[in-house]
Short mmCIF file of C-alpha atoms in Angstrom, two decimals:
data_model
loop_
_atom_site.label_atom_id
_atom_site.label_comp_id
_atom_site.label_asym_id
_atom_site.label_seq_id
_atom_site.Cartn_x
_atom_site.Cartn_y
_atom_site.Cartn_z
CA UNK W 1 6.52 -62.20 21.51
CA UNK W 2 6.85 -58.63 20.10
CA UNK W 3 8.27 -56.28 22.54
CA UNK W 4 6.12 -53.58 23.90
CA UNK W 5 6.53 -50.07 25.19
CA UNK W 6 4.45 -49.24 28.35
CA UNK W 7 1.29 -48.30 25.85
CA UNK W 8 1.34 -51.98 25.27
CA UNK W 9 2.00 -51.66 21.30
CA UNK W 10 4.96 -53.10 19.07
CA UNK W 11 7.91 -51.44 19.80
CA UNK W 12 8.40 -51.36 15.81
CA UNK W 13 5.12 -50.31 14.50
CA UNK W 14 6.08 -52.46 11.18
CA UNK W 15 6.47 -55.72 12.86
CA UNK W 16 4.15 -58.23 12.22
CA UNK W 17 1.80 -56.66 9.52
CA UNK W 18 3.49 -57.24 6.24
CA UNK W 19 2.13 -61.04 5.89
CA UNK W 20 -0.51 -60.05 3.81
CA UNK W 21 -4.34 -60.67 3.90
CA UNK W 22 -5.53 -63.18 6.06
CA UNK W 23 -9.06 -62.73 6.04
CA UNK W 24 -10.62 -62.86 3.01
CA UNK W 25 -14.00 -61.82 1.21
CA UNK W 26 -16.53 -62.30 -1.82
CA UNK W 27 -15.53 -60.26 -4.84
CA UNK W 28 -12.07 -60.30 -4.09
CA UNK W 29 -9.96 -63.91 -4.48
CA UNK W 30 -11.10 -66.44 -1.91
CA UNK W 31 -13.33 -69.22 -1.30
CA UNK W 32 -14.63 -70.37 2.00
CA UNK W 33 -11.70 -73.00 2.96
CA UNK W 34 -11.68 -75.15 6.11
CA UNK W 35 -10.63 -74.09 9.43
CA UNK W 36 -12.14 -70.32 8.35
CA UNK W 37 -15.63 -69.43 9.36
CA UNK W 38 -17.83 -67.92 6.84
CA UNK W 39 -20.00 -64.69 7.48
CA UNK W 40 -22.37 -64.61 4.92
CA UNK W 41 -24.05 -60.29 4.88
CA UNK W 42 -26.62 -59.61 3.16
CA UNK W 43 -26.58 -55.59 2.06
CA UNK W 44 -28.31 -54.35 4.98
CA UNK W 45 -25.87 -56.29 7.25
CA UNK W 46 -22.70 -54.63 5.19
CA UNK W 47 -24.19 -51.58 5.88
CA UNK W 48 -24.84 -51.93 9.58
CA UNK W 49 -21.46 -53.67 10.56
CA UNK W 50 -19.81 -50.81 8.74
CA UNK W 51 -21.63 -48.12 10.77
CA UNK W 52 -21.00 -49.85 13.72
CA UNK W 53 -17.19 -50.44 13.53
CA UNK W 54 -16.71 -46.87 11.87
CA UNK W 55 -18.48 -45.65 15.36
CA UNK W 56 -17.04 -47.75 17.66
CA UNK W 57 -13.41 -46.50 16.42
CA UNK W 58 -14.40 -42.73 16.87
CA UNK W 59 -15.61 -43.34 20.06
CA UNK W 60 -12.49 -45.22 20.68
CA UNK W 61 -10.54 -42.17 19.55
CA UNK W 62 -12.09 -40.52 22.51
CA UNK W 63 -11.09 -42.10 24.94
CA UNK W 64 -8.74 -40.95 27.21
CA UNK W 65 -5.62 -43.00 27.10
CA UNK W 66 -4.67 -45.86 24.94
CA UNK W 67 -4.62 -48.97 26.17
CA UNK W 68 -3.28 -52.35 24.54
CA UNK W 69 -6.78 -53.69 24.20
CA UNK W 70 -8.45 -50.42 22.72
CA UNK W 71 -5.32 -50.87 20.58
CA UNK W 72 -5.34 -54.27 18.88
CA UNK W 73 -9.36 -53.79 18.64
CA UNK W 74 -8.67 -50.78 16.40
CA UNK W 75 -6.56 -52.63 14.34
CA UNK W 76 -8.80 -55.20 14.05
CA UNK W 77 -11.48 -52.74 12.73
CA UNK W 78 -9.06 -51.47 10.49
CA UNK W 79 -8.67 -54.35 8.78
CA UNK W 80 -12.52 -55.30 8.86
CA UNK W 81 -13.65 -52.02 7.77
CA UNK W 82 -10.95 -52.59 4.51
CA UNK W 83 -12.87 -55.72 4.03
CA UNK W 84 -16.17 -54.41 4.33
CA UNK W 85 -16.03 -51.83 1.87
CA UNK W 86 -14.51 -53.99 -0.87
CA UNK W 87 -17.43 -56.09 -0.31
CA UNK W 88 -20.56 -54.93 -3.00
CA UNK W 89 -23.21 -57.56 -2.41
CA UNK W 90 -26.08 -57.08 -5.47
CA UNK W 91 -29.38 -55.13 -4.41
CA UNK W 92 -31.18 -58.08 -2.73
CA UNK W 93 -28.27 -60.82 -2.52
CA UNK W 94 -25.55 -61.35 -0.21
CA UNK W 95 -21.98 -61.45 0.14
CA UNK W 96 -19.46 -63.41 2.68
CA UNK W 97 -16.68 -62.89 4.88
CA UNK W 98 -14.30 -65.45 5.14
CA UNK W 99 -12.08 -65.10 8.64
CA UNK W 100 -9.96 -67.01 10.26
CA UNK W 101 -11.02 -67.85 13.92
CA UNK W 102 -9.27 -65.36 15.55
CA UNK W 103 -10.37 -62.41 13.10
CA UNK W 104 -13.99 -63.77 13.81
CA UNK W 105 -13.29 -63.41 18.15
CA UNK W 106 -11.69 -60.46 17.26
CA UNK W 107 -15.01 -59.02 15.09
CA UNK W 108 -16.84 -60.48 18.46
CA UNK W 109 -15.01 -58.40 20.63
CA UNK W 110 -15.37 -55.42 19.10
CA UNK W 111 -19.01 -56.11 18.44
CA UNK W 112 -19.04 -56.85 22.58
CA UNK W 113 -17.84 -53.99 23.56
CA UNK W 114 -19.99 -51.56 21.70
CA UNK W 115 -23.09 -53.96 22.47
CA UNK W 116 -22.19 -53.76 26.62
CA UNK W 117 -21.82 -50.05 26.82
CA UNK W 118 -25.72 -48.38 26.82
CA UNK W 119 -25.05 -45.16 24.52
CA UNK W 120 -23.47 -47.05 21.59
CA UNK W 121 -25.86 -49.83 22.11
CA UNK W 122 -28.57 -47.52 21.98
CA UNK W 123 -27.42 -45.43 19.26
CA UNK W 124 -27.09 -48.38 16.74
CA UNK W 125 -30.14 -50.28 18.39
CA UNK W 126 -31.25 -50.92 14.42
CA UNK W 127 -28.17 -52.13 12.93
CA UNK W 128 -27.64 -54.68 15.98
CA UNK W 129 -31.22 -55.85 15.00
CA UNK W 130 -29.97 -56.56 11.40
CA UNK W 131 -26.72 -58.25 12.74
CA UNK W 132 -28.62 -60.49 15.73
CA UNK W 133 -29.60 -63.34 13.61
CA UNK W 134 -25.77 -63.38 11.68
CA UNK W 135 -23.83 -63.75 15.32
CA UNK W 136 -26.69 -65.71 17.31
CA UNK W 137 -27.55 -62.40 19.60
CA UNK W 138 -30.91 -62.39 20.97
CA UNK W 139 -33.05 -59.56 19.24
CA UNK W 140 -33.98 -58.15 22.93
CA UNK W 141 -30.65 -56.38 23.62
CA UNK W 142 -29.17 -56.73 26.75
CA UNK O 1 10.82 -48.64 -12.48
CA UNK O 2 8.58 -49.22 -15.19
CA UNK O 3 5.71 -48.25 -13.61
CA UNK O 4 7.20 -45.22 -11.99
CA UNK O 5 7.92 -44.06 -15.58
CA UNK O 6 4.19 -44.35 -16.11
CA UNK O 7 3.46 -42.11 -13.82
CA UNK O 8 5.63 -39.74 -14.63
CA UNK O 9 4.64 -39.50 -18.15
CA UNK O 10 4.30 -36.04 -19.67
CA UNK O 11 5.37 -34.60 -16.24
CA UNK O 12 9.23 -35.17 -16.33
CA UNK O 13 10.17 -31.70 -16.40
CA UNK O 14 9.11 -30.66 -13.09
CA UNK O 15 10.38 -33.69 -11.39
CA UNK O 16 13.43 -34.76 -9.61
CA UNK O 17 13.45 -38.76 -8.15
CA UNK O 18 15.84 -39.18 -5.13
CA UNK O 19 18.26 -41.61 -5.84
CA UNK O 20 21.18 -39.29 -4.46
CA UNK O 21 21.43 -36.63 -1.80
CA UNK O 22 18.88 -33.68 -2.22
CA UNK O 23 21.20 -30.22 -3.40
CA UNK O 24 18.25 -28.91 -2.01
CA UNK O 25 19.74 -25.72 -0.26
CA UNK O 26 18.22 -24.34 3.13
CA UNK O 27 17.81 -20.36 2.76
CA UNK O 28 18.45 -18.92 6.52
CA UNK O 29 19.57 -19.26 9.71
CA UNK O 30 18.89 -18.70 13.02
CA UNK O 31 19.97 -19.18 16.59
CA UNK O 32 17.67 -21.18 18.48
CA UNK O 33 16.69 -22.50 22.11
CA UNK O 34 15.14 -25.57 23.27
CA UNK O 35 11.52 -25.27 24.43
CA UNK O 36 12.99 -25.43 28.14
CA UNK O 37 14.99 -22.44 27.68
CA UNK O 38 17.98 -23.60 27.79
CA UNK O 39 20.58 -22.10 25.19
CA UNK O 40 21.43 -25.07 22.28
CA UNK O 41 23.95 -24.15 19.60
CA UNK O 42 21.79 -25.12 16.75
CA UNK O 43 21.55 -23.30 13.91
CA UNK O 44 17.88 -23.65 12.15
CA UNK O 45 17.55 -24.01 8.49
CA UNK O 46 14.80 -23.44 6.40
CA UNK O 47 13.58 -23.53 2.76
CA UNK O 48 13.61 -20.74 0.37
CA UNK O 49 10.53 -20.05 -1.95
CA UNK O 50 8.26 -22.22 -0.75
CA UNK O 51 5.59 -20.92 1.64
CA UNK O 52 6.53 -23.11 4.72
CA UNK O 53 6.81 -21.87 7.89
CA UNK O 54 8.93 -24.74 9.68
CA UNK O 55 12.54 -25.45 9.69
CA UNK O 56 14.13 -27.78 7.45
CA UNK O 57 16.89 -29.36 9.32
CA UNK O 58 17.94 -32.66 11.69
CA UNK O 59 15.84 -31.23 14.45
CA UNK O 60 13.10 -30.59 13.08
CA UNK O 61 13.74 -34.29 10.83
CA UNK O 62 13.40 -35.61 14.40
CA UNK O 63 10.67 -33.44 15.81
CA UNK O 64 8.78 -35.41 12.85
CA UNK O 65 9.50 -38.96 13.67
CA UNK O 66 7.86 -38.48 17.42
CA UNK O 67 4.88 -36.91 15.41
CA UNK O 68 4.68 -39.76 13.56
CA UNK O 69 4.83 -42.47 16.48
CA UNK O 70 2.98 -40.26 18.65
CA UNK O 71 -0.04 -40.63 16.08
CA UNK O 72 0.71 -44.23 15.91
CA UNK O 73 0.40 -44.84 19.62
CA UNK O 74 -3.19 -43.42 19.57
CA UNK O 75 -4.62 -44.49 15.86
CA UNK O 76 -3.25 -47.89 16.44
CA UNK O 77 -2.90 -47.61 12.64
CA UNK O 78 -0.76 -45.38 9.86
CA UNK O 79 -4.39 -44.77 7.99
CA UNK O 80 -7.63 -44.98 8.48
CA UNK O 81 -8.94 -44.95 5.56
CA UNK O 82 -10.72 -48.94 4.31
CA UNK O 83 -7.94 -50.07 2.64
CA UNK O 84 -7.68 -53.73 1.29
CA UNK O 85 -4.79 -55.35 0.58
CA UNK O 86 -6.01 -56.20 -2.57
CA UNK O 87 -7.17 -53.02 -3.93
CA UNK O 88 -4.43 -50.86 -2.96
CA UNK O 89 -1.74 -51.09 -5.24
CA UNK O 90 -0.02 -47.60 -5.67
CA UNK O 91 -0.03 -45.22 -2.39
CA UNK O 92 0.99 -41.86 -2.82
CA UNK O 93 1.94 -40.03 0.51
CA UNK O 94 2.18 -35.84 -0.24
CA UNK O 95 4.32 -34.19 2.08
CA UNK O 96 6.50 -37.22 2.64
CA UNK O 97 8.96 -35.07 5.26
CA UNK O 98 11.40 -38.02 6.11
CA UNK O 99 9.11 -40.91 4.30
CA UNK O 100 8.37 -42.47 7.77
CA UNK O 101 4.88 -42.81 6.83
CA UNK O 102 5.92 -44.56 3.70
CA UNK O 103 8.44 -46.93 4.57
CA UNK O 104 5.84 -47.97 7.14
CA UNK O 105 3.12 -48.53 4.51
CA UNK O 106 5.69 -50.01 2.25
CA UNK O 107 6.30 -52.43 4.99
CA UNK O 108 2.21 -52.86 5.63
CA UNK O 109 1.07 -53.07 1.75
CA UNK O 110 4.55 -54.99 0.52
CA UNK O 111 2.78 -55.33 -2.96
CA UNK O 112 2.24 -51.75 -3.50
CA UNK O 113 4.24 -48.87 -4.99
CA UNK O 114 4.42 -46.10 -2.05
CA UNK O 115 5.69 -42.82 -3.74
CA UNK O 116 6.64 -40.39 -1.44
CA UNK O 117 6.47 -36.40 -2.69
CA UNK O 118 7.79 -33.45 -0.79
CA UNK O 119 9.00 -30.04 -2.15
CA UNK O 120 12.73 -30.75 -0.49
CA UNK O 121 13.63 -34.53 -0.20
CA UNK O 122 17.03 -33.55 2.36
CA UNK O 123 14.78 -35.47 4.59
CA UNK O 124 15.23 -38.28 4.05
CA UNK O 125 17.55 -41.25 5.08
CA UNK O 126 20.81 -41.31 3.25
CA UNK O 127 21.16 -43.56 1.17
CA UNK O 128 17.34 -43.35 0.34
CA UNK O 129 16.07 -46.93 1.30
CA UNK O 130 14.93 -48.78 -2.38
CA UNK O 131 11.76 -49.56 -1.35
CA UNK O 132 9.67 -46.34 -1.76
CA UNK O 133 10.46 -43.35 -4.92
CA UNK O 134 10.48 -40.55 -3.65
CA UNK O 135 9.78 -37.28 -5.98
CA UNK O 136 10.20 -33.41 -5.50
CA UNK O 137 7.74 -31.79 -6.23
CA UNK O 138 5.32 -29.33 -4.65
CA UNK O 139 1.61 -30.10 -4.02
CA UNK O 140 1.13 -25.99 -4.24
CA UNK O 141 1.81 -26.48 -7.97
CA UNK O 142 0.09 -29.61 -9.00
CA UNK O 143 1.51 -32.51 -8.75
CA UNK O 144 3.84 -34.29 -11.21
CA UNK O 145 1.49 -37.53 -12.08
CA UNK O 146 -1.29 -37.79 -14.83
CA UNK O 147 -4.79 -38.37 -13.60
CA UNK O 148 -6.29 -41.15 -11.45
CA UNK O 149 -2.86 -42.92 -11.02
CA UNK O 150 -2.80 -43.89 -7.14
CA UNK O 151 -5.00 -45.77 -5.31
CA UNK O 152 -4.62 -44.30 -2.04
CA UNK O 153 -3.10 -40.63 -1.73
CA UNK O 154 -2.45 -39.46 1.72
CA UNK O 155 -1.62 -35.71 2.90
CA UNK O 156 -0.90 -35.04 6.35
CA UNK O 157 0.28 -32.01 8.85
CA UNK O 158 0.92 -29.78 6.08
CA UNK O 159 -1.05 -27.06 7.71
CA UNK O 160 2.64 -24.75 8.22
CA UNK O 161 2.81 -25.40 4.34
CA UNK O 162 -0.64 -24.77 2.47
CA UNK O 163 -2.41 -20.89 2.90
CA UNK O 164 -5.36 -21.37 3.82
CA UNK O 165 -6.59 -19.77 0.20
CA UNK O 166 -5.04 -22.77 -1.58
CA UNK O 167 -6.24 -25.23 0.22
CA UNK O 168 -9.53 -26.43 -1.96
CA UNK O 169 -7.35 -26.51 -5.00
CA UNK O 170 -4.83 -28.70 -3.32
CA UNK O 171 -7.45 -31.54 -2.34
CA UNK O 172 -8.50 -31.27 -5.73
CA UNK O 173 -5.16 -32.59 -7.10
CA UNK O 174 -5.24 -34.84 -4.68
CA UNK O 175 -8.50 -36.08 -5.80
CA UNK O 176 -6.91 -35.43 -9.41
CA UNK O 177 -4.29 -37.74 -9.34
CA UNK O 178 -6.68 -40.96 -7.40
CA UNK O 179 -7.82 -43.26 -9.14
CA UNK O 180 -11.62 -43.76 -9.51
CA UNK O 181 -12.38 -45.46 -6.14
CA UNK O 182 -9.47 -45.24 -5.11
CA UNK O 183 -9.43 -43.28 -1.24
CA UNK O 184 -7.60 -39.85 -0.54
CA UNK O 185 -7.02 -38.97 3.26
CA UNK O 186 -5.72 -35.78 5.14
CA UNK O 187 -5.02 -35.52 8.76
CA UNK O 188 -3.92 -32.19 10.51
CA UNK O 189 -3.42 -31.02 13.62
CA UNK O 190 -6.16 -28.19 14.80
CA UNK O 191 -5.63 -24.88 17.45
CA UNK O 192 -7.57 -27.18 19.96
CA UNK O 193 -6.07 -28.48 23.16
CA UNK O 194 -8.36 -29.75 25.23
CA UNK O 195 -8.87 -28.64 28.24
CA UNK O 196 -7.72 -25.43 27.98
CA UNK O 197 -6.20 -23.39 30.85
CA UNK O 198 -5.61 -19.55 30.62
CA UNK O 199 -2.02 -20.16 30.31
CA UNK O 200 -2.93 -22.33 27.19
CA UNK O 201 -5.61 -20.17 25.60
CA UNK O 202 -2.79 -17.20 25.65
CA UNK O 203 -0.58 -19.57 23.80
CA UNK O 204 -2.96 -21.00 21.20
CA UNK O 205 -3.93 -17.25 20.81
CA UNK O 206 -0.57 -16.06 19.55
CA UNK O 207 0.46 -18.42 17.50
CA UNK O 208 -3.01 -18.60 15.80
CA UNK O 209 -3.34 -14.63 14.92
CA UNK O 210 0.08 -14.50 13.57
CA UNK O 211 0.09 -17.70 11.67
CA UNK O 212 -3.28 -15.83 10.39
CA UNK O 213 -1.02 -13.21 9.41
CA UNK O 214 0.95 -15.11 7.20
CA UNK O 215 -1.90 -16.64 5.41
CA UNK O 216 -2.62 -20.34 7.53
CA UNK O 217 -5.77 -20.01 8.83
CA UNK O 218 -6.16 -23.28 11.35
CA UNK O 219 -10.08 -22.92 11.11
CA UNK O 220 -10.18 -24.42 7.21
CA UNK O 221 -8.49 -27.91 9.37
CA UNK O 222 -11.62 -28.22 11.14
CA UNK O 223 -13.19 -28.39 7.31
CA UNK O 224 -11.15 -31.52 5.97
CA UNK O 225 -14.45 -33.08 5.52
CA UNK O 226 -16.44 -30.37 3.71
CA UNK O 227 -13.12 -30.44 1.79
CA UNK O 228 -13.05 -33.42 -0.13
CA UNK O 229 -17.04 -33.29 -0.34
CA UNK O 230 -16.45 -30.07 -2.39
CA UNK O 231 -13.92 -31.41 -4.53
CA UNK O 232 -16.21 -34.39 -5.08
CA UNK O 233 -15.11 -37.44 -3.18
CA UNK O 234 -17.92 -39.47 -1.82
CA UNK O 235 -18.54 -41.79 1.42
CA UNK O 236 -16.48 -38.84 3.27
CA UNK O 237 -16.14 -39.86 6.75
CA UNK O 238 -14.16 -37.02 9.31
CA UNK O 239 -12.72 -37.57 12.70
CA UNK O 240 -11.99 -35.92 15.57
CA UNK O 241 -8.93 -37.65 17.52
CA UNK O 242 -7.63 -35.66 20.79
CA UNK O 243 -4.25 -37.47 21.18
CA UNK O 244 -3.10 -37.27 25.03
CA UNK O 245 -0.34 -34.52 25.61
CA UNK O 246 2.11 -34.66 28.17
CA UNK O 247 3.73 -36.78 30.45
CA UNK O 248 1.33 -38.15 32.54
CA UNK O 249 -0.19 -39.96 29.31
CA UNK O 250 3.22 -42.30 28.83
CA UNK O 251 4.85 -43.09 25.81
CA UNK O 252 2.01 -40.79 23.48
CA UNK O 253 1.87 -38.52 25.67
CA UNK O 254 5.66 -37.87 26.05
CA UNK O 255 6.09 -38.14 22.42
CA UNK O 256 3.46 -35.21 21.36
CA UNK O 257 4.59 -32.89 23.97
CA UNK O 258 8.42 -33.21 22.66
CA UNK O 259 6.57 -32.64 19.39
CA UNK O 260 4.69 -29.65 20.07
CA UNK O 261 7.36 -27.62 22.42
CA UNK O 262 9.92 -28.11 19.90
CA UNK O 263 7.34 -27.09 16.87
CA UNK O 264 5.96 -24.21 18.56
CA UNK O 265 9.55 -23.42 19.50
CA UNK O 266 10.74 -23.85 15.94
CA UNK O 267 8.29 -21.32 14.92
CA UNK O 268 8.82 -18.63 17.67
CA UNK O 269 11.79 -16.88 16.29
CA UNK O 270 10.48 -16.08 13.35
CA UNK O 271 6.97 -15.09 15.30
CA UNK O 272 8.64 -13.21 17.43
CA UNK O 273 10.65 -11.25 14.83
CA UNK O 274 7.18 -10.05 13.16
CA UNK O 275 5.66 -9.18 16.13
CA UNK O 276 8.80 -7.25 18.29
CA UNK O 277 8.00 -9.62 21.18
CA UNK O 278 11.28 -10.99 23.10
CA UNK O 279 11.79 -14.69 23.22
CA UNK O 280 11.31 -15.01 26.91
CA UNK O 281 8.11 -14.12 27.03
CA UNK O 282 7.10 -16.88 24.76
CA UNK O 283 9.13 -19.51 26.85
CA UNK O 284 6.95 -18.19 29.76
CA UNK O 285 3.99 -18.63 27.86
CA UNK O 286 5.37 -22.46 26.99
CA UNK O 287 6.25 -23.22 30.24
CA UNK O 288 3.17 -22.34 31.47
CA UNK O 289 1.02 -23.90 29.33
CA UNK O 290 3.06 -27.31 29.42
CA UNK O 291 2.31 -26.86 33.16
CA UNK O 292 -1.27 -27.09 32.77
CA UNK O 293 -1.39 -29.24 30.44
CA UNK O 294 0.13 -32.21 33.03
CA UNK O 295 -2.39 -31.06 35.77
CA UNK O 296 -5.30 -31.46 33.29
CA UNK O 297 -4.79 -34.02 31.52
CA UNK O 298 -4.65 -32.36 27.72
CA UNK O 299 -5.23 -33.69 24.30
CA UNK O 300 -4.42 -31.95 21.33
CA UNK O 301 -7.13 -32.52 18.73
CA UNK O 302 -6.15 -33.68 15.46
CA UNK O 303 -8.68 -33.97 12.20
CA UNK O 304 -8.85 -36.27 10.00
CA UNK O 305 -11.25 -36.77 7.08
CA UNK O 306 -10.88 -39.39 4.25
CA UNK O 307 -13.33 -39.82 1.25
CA UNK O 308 -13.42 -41.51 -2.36
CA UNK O 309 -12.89 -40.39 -5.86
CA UNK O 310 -16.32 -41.70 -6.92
CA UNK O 311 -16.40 -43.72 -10.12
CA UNK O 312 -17.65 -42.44 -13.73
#
């Protein structure tokens, strides 16, 4: 286990994040590969999951103290939002995200947490339409 | 090296690469006090010809470093920009102070070339670690690299170092020097703490109208944004991040506020000087303000803004 300081992240902000890419995506190297779960976006989906982790991490920004959760989400987004805008589905076709199972809970969380607070669930009430049928959300938001 | 020498190319006269100690020689002196008023016999350094308003010095080396991890503590991240792995092969960091920032990204994107630029490169840890180049050369005129050569090129907290006149031309050669698709980002601090007590608004005040004085206008870091749209970039995206200040946020908190006593400090002799006003009063006016800024809970606001070099 890393040690922490009493904000809850690495003491040495280096420490674990020179492995290299884990996750992987269309365009780029990879092919789906077992043990990985495959997210396969159509254009409109890119679109919508990049809107919504670009405004879950400003609202994030406001908030008023960091905590180790808020924390490790943003770094998930980080890395998703990388991945997302390498991707460059065709007009029409689709593209895929290949994660690893904890990258996909972690995409889940952050997709949670915007879903179970009202303003942010409101404000991208269309783009969690478009993403309903690719994470098994009913289209009647909660 | 080889593909250092590439970027160089046709530029080698205005560059220096550190592989030894900077002779980089700071022009003045002055006494100086902590920002708790207490006496310290430090003697502050700065540089000569260049348009920068901090010192140049250990203390200020250090004031630096708890910038840096006090914007790590509340991005979670050195850059915010959508990086892949993949696509980001040569990161150019403009302002590199004492290449924290780069060793970091070095450390983050181990396949890349991080080059590190600065107009004094004293900074620096001695011997200069061999994992980033580090060149000096100054952003204010142009940058030693032929065009589109980086895929990421990242400015930050040079606001004490750019006039606010020459700032559109400077995110042009930052935009200049990216490759097509490749991402540029800036982040700067702003003249916004937030929430802002009387004792805090008479702070902000002076430093901001004499700092206007000298030619940095704070209002062109709330334009980051409008920035890189006007030097062309596209899918511009701007934040605003209030990052807490003071003790009663922890570790971030405790961090900026060493960070912004000792910067404001490290500017107030020289304030003072222009404007005839003693010392004291401007410890009163810190004291105060770091006073409020514990019983209200204060964030300084920083901007950020990061946007594309769009593709021919």
């Amino acid at each position: 286990m890393r040690p922490t300081d009493r904000d809850g992240d690495p003491a040495d902000p280096s420490l674990g994040h020179g492995e290299g890419p884990r996750m992987t995506a269309s365009g780029t190297r990879a092919h789906p590969s077992p043990g990985r779960d495959l997210l396969i976006l159509t254009q409109e989906q890119v679109a919508a999951l990049r809107t919504v982790l670009e405004g879950y991490r400003a609202s994030a920004f406001r908030q008023l103290l960091p905590t180790t959760e808020r924390n490790e989400r943003l770094r998930q987004t980080q890395a998703l939002l990388g991945w997302l805008h390498a991707l460059a589905p065709p007009p029409g076709g689709e593209c895929w995200l290949n994660l690893a199972p904890d990258e996909l809970d972690g995409l889940r969380q952050v997709l949670q947490v915007v879903r179970e607070q009202p303003t942010l669930r409101d404000r991208w009430r269309r783009e969690f339409q478009l993403l309903a049928p690719l994470f098994g959300w009913s289209t009647s938001l909660p | 090296m080889g593909l250092l020498h590439k970027l160089l190319a046709g530029r080698q006269a205005r560059v220096r690469v550190a592989l030894t100690p900077s002779p980089d020689t700071p022009a003045t002196a002055t006494t100086h006090t902590s920002p708790e008023g207490s006496p310290l016999l430090t003697q502050r350094q700065y540089l000569a010809d260049v348009p920068y308003v901090l010192p140049k010095d250990p203390l200020e080396d250090q004031r630096l470093n708890y910038q840096h991890h006090a914007l790590y503590r509340t991005l979670s991240n050195h850059y915010l920009a959508p990086l892949s792995p993949e696509s980001t092969r040569t990161i150019l960091d403009v302002g590199t102070g004492t290449g924290i920032w780069a060793f970091e990204m070095q450390a983050l994107f181990p396949h890349a070339l991080v080059v590190g630029v600065d107009v004094s490169l004293q900074s620096l840890p001695q011997p200069v670690p061999p994992t980033c180049v580090f060149v000096r050369a100054n952003v204010l005129e142009g940058l030693p690299f032929p065009d589109g050569q980086f895929t990421y090129t990242h400015q930050r907290l040079l606001v004490a170092a750019i006039p606010a006149q020459a700032w559109p031309g400077v995110v042009r050669e930052l935009v200049r020097v990216t490759r097509p698709g490749g991402w540029i980002e800036l982040l700067e601090l702003s003249d916004g703490i937030q929430p802002a007590g009387p004792a805090t608004r008479r702070l902000l005040d002076w430093f901001t109208s004499i700092s206007r004085q000298l030619g940095f206008e704070m209002a062109v870091l709330r334009q980051l944004g409008e920035l890189l749209q006007q030097a062309g970039c596209v899918d511009v995206t701007s934040h605003d991040i209030p990052v807490p200040l003071g003790h009663w946020a922890g570790a971030a908190g405790q961090l900026l506020l060493t960070d912004v006593l000792h910067g404001l400090d490290a500017l107030k002799d020289s304030y003072c000087a222009r404007t005839n006003t003693p010392p004291a009063v401007v410890d009163q006016m810190l004291r105060e303000a770091a006073k409020e800024w514990e019983q209200q809970q204060a964030r300084y606001v920083f901007h950020a803004a990061y946007g594309r070099r769009p593709q021919p």
